[in-house]
Short mmCIF file of C-alpha atoms and ligand atoms in Angstrom, two decimals:
data_model
loop_
_atom_site.label_atom_id
_atom_site.label_comp_id
_atom_site.label_asym_id
_atom_site.label_seq_id
_atom_site.Cartn_x
_atom_site.Cartn_y
_atom_site.Cartn_z
CA MET T 22 10.75 10.92 16.51
CA SER T 23 12.23 8.94 19.60
CA THR T 24 8.84 7.42 20.29
CA LEU T 25 8.51 6.49 16.58
CA ARG T 26 11.99 4.79 16.60
CA THR T 27 11.01 2.80 19.85
CA ALA T 28 7.69 1.86 18.33
CA LEU T 29 9.48 0.62 15.15
CA THR T 30 11.92 -1.61 16.88
CA PRO T 31 11.84 -4.95 15.09
CA ARG T 32 9.62 -7.72 16.26
CA ARG T 33 11.36 -10.69 17.69
CA LYS T 34 11.55 -13.37 15.36
CA SER T 35 11.77 -15.89 17.95
CA SER T 36 8.10 -15.16 19.26
CA PRO T 37 5.68 -16.72 16.87
CA THR T 38 2.59 -15.22 18.53
CA ARG T 39 4.03 -11.74 17.74
CA GLY T 40 2.81 -12.18 14.02
CA ALA T 41 3.96 -13.93 11.01
CA PRO T 42 7.60 -13.68 10.28
CA SER T 43 8.42 -11.03 7.61
CA PRO T 44 7.58 -12.47 4.20
CA GLY T 45 9.84 -10.34 2.25
CA GLY T 46 9.00 -8.36 -0.86
CA ALA T 47 7.21 -9.52 -4.17
CA GLN T 48 8.76 -9.07 -7.65
CA VAL T 49 6.56 -7.50 -10.14
CA ALA T 50 6.72 -7.46 -13.91
CA VAL T 51 4.49 -5.60 -16.04
CA GLN T 52 4.76 -6.58 -19.73
CA ASP T 53 3.63 -4.51 -22.64
CA VAL T 54 0.28 -3.66 -21.05
CA TYR T 55 -2.43 -1.79 -22.90
CA LYS T 56 -5.64 -0.57 -21.18
CA SER T 57 -8.43 1.73 -22.66
CA PHE T 58 -11.63 3.14 -21.40
CA ALA T 59 -13.89 3.56 -24.42
CA GLN T 60 -12.02 5.83 -26.69
CA ILE T 61 -9.38 6.70 -23.98
CA HIS T 62 -6.13 4.94 -24.26
CA ALA T 63 -4.99 5.06 -20.57
CA LEU T 64 -1.98 2.82 -21.03
CA ARG T 65 -0.34 2.20 -24.33
CA GLY T 66 2.35 -0.45 -24.03
CA VAL T 67 3.76 -0.10 -20.40
CA SER T 68 6.57 -2.43 -19.24
CA LEU T 69 7.92 -2.20 -15.74
CA ALA T 70 9.93 -4.55 -13.64
CA VAL T 71 10.23 -4.04 -9.77
CA ALA T 72 12.59 -6.08 -7.74
CA PRO T 73 11.72 -7.59 -4.34
CA GLY T 74 11.86 -4.86 -1.68
CA GLU T 75 12.43 -2.07 -4.16
CA TRP T 76 10.61 1.19 -3.67
CA VAL T 77 9.30 2.71 -7.06
CA THR T 78 7.44 5.88 -7.28
CA ILE T 79 5.31 6.64 -10.34
CA THR T 80 4.80 10.07 -11.21
CA GLY T 81 3.26 11.89 -14.21
CA PRO T 82 0.75 14.43 -15.19
CA SER T 83 -2.95 13.95 -14.18
CA GLY T 84 -4.62 11.53 -16.75
CA SER T 85 -1.18 9.86 -17.68
CA GLY T 86 -2.43 6.47 -16.47
CA LYS T 87 -0.76 6.23 -13.07
CA THR T 88 -3.81 4.93 -11.22
CA THR T 89 -4.65 2.53 -13.83
CA LEU T 90 -1.11 1.16 -13.88
CA LEU T 91 -1.38 0.57 -10.04
CA ASN T 92 -4.89 -1.00 -10.29
CA LEU T 93 -3.66 -3.53 -12.90
CA ILE T 94 -0.90 -4.55 -10.55
CA GLY T 95 -3.17 -5.04 -7.81
CA SER T 96 -5.87 -6.71 -10.05
CA LEU T 97 -8.38 -4.11 -9.45
CA GLU T 98 -8.76 -3.89 -13.10
CA PRO T 99 -7.76 -6.43 -16.00
CA PRO T 100 -5.55 -5.32 -18.80
CA ASP T 101 -6.84 -5.47 -22.16
CA SER T 102 -3.38 -6.92 -23.37
CA GLY T 103 -0.18 -7.65 -22.00
CA ARG T 104 0.93 -9.33 -18.76
CA VAL T 105 1.21 -8.48 -15.07
CA LEU T 106 3.27 -11.10 -13.22
CA VAL T 107 3.83 -10.97 -9.42
CA ASN T 108 6.59 -13.52 -8.26
CA GLY T 109 6.58 -14.92 -11.73
CA GLN T 110 2.80 -15.85 -11.67
CA ALA T 111 0.28 -14.05 -13.74
CA VAL T 112 -1.91 -11.80 -11.63
CA PRO T 113 -5.68 -13.29 -11.76
CA PRO T 114 -8.39 -11.32 -13.17
CA PRO T 115 -10.16 -9.05 -10.64
CA ALA T 116 -13.16 -11.41 -10.19
CA ARG T 117 -10.76 -14.37 -9.16
CA ALA T 118 -8.21 -12.13 -7.35
CA VAL T 119 -9.65 -12.31 -3.94
CA ARG T 120 -6.87 -14.65 -2.66
CA PHE T 121 -4.23 -12.87 -4.56
CA ARG T 122 -5.11 -9.73 -2.89
CA ARG T 123 -5.49 -11.12 0.48
CA GLU T 124 -2.19 -12.96 0.40
CA MET T 125 -0.14 -10.61 -1.44
CA VAL T 126 -1.34 -7.03 -1.73
CA GLY T 127 -1.86 -4.07 0.76
CA PHE T 128 -3.63 -0.91 -0.63
CA VAL T 129 -3.29 2.68 0.81
CA PHE T 130 -5.28 5.29 -0.99
CA GLN T 131 -5.40 9.07 -1.05
CA ASP T 132 -8.40 9.03 1.34
CA SER T 133 -7.76 6.85 4.22
CA PHE T 134 -11.48 5.28 4.06
CA LEU T 135 -11.60 4.77 7.81
CA LEU T 136 -14.73 4.02 9.37
CA PRO T 137 -15.77 7.19 11.09
CA TYR T 138 -17.40 5.83 14.12
CA LEU T 139 -14.86 3.12 14.97
CA THR T 140 -11.60 3.54 16.86
CA ALA T 141 -8.16 3.37 15.03
CA GLN T 142 -7.85 0.00 16.72
CA THR T 143 -11.16 -1.27 15.59
CA ASN T 144 -10.61 0.15 12.07
CA VAL T 145 -7.39 -2.01 11.86
CA GLU T 146 -9.46 -4.97 13.31
CA THR T 147 -12.02 -4.84 10.48
CA ALA T 148 -9.19 -6.06 8.30
CA LEU T 149 -8.80 -9.26 10.40
CA LEU T 150 -12.39 -10.25 10.35
CA SER T 151 -12.19 -12.34 7.42
CA VAL T 152 -9.28 -14.52 8.60
CA GLY T 153 -11.02 -16.53 11.26
CA MET T 154 -8.95 -14.93 14.21
CA LYS T 155 -10.40 -14.90 17.78
CA ARG T 156 -11.50 -11.48 18.87
CA SER T 157 -8.58 -11.29 21.52
CA GLU T 158 -6.17 -12.10 18.76
CA ARG T 159 -7.48 -9.58 16.45
CA GLN T 160 -7.25 -6.97 19.16
CA ARG T 161 -3.78 -7.74 20.08
CA ARG T 162 -2.81 -7.89 16.31
CA SER T 163 -4.24 -4.69 15.63
CA ARG T 164 -2.40 -2.96 18.63
CA ASP T 165 0.90 -4.54 17.21
CA LEU T 166 0.17 -3.08 13.87
CA LEU T 167 -0.66 0.32 15.26
CA ALA T 168 2.64 0.10 17.23
CA GLU T 169 4.41 -0.68 14.05
CA VAL T 170 3.45 2.78 12.61
CA GLY T 171 4.01 4.59 15.90
CA LEU T 172 0.26 5.14 16.73
CA THR T 173 -0.12 3.15 19.81
CA ASP T 174 -1.19 6.16 21.84
CA ARG T 175 -3.90 6.82 19.16
CA ALA T 176 -5.45 3.53 19.17
CA GLY T 177 -8.57 4.51 21.09
CA HIS T 178 -9.38 7.48 19.12
CA ILE T 179 -11.93 7.96 16.02
CA PRO T 180 -10.69 9.20 12.71
CA ALA T 181 -12.07 12.75 13.55
CA GLU T 182 -9.68 12.87 16.67
CA LEU T 183 -6.68 12.01 14.41
CA SER T 184 -4.52 14.26 12.23
CA GLY T 185 -4.65 13.49 8.39
CA GLY T 186 -1.09 11.88 8.71
CA GLN T 187 -2.19 9.70 11.55
CA ARG T 188 -5.27 8.61 9.63
CA GLN T 189 -3.01 7.34 6.88
CA GLY T 190 -0.97 5.81 9.50
CA VAL T 191 -3.97 3.75 10.50
CA ALA T 192 -4.68 3.09 6.88
CA LEU T 193 -1.18 1.79 6.43
CA ALA T 194 -1.67 -0.34 9.66
CA ARG T 195 -4.75 -1.73 8.29
CA ALA T 196 -3.07 -2.58 4.91
CA LEU T 197 -0.44 -4.51 6.74
CA ALA T 198 -3.01 -6.73 8.54
CA ASN T 199 -2.44 -9.38 5.97
CA ASP T 200 1.39 -9.20 5.93
CA PRO T 201 1.32 -8.12 2.26
CA ARG T 202 4.49 -8.66 0.09
CA LEU T 203 3.44 -5.85 -2.00
CA LEU T 204 2.28 -2.32 -0.81
CA LEU T 205 0.42 -0.21 -3.60
CA ALA T 206 -0.28 3.33 -2.64
CA ASP T 207 -2.22 5.94 -4.76
CA GLU T 208 -1.31 9.42 -3.83
CA PRO T 209 -1.13 8.50 -0.16
CA THR T 210 0.07 11.96 0.65
CA GLY T 211 -2.19 13.75 -1.67
CA SER T 212 -4.33 15.26 1.17
CA LEU T 213 -1.69 15.92 3.60
CA ASP T 214 0.42 19.02 4.54
CA SER T 215 4.20 18.68 4.18
CA VAL T 216 4.75 17.89 7.70
CA SER T 217 2.31 15.05 7.86
CA SER T 218 3.52 13.72 4.46
CA GLU T 219 6.91 13.53 5.66
CA ARG T 220 5.53 11.73 8.78
CA ALA T 221 3.44 9.36 6.62
CA LEU T 222 6.61 8.75 4.43
CA ASP T 223 8.57 7.97 7.57
CA MET T 224 6.07 5.21 8.44
CA LEU T 225 6.12 3.76 5.04
CA ALA T 226 10.01 3.87 4.84
CA ALA T 227 10.04 2.07 8.22
CA VAL T 228 7.56 -0.72 7.31
CA ARG T 229 9.49 -1.20 4.05
CA GLN T 230 12.91 -1.45 5.81
CA ARG T 231 11.44 -3.77 8.52
CA ARG T 232 9.60 -6.16 6.33
CA GLY T 233 11.29 -5.94 3.18
CA THR T 234 8.01 -5.13 1.54
CA THR T 235 7.96 -4.06 -2.12
CA VAL T 236 6.51 -0.61 -2.53
CA ILE T 237 4.81 1.14 -5.52
CA VAL T 238 3.65 4.61 -4.99
CA VAL T 239 1.76 6.75 -7.39
CA SER T 240 2.36 10.39 -6.43
CA HIS T 241 2.70 13.87 -7.83
CA ASP T 242 4.50 14.76 -4.75
CA PRO T 243 8.27 15.48 -5.08
CA ALA T 244 8.81 14.46 -1.44
CA VAL T 245 7.43 11.02 -2.19
CA ALA T 246 9.68 10.72 -5.43
CA ALA T 247 12.71 11.72 -3.06
CA ARG T 248 12.08 8.50 -0.97
CA ALA T 249 12.02 6.15 -3.82
CA ASP T 250 14.79 3.81 -4.95
CA ARG T 251 13.58 4.63 -8.71
CA VAL T 252 11.07 7.08 -10.18
CA VAL T 253 9.14 6.00 -13.29
CA HIS T 254 7.47 8.84 -15.23
CA LEU T 255 4.36 8.15 -17.26
CA VAL T 256 3.16 10.45 -19.88
CA ASP T 257 0.14 9.84 -22.07
CA GLY T 258 0.00 6.19 -21.01
CA LEU T 259 3.72 5.59 -21.71
CA VAL T 260 6.81 5.27 -19.55
CA GLN T 261 9.06 8.08 -20.54
CA ALA T 262 12.33 7.12 -21.62
CA GLY T 263 15.37 8.18 -20.01
CA HIS T 264 13.71 8.89 -16.56
P1 LIG Z 2 -3.77 9.47 -13.50
O1 LIG Z 2 -3.97 8.45 -12.22
O2 LIG Z 2 -2.37 9.39 -13.92
O3 LIG Z 2 -4.35 10.74 -13.26
P2 LIG Z 2 -5.71 7.44 -14.54
O4 LIG Z 2 -5.05 6.17 -14.66
O5 LIG Z 2 -6.68 7.68 -13.56
O6 LIG Z 2 -4.56 8.67 -14.52
O7 LIG Z 2 -6.37 7.84 -15.88
C1 LIG Z 2 -5.94 7.61 -17.22
C2 LIG Z 2 -6.89 8.05 -18.32
O8 LIG Z 2 -7.89 6.99 -18.32
C3 LIG Z 2 -7.69 9.25 -17.96
O9 LIG Z 2 -7.90 9.94 -19.28
C4 LIG Z 2 -8.84 8.96 -17.37
O10 LIG Z 2 -9.83 9.89 -17.46
C5 LIG Z 2 -9.31 7.54 -17.81
N1 LIG Z 2 -9.91 6.77 -16.97
C6 LIG Z 2 -9.42 6.16 -15.87
N2 LIG Z 2 -10.20 5.26 -15.24
C7 LIG Z 2 -11.36 5.45 -16.18
C8 LIG Z 2 -12.63 4.67 -16.11
N3 LIG Z 2 -12.94 3.74 -15.20
N4 LIG Z 2 -13.48 5.08 -16.98
C9 LIG Z 2 -13.25 5.99 -17.98
N5 LIG Z 2 -12.09 6.62 -18.11
C10 LIG Z 2 -11.15 6.14 -17.21
MG1 LIG Z 3 -4.73 8.73 -10.32
#
């Protein structure tokens, strides 16, 4: 724990070469959104407002529309009707959302999707390839990001040499490469044992506290719900009232 604490000490704001200053969290508004897949009505009029820097966990049974809702917020899917606004601006449709996702969103999934033959550090570096950064700068940034999640000592290891929780930490570091204002995580602890889950949640909580990032997590896991500012319960494509 003490190493994690040390590693998570805030970056000095006075040093511009230590990465962009924390941009804070995005505001999210989902307004009366409907989404169907053929005859399946995945979302049937969902509204949700998330404040900047808030951590909301979306729970609900399998098939209740959680992933669909998260994908609409990140513009991985378009809604059939209704609106999704981030910082008051309509989220562009998926085909035109490259810039929105690059500038605003970090994704973490149940599977960490790390490249198996690359080290933790090189996996994080892949997220910086498109931004025209010099190799030495990419390497330094990746090391900083791994330090932020307390994984400095694992930087040179490939995914097979990491625990599940550490792999999710690398995935989180990679998701932070673009300094997102919104972190979207779909069952991020779904493949982890309870100890690793807590460790991964510690990383997420520390990142949120340090950066002020808005966090929306989809999860069945009561441990994830316990960390949230607010829990939203979906049932059959609707937000359950009174939850
Ligand atoms: P959850 O994440 O809560 O398990 P999903 O949002 O993944 O739920 O799915 C909601 C419903 O929509 C489910 O019945 C699912 O089978 C269906 N669904 C989701 N994505 C697709 C898709 N791409 N094509 C067809 N049906 C889908
Ligand atoms: Mg899902």
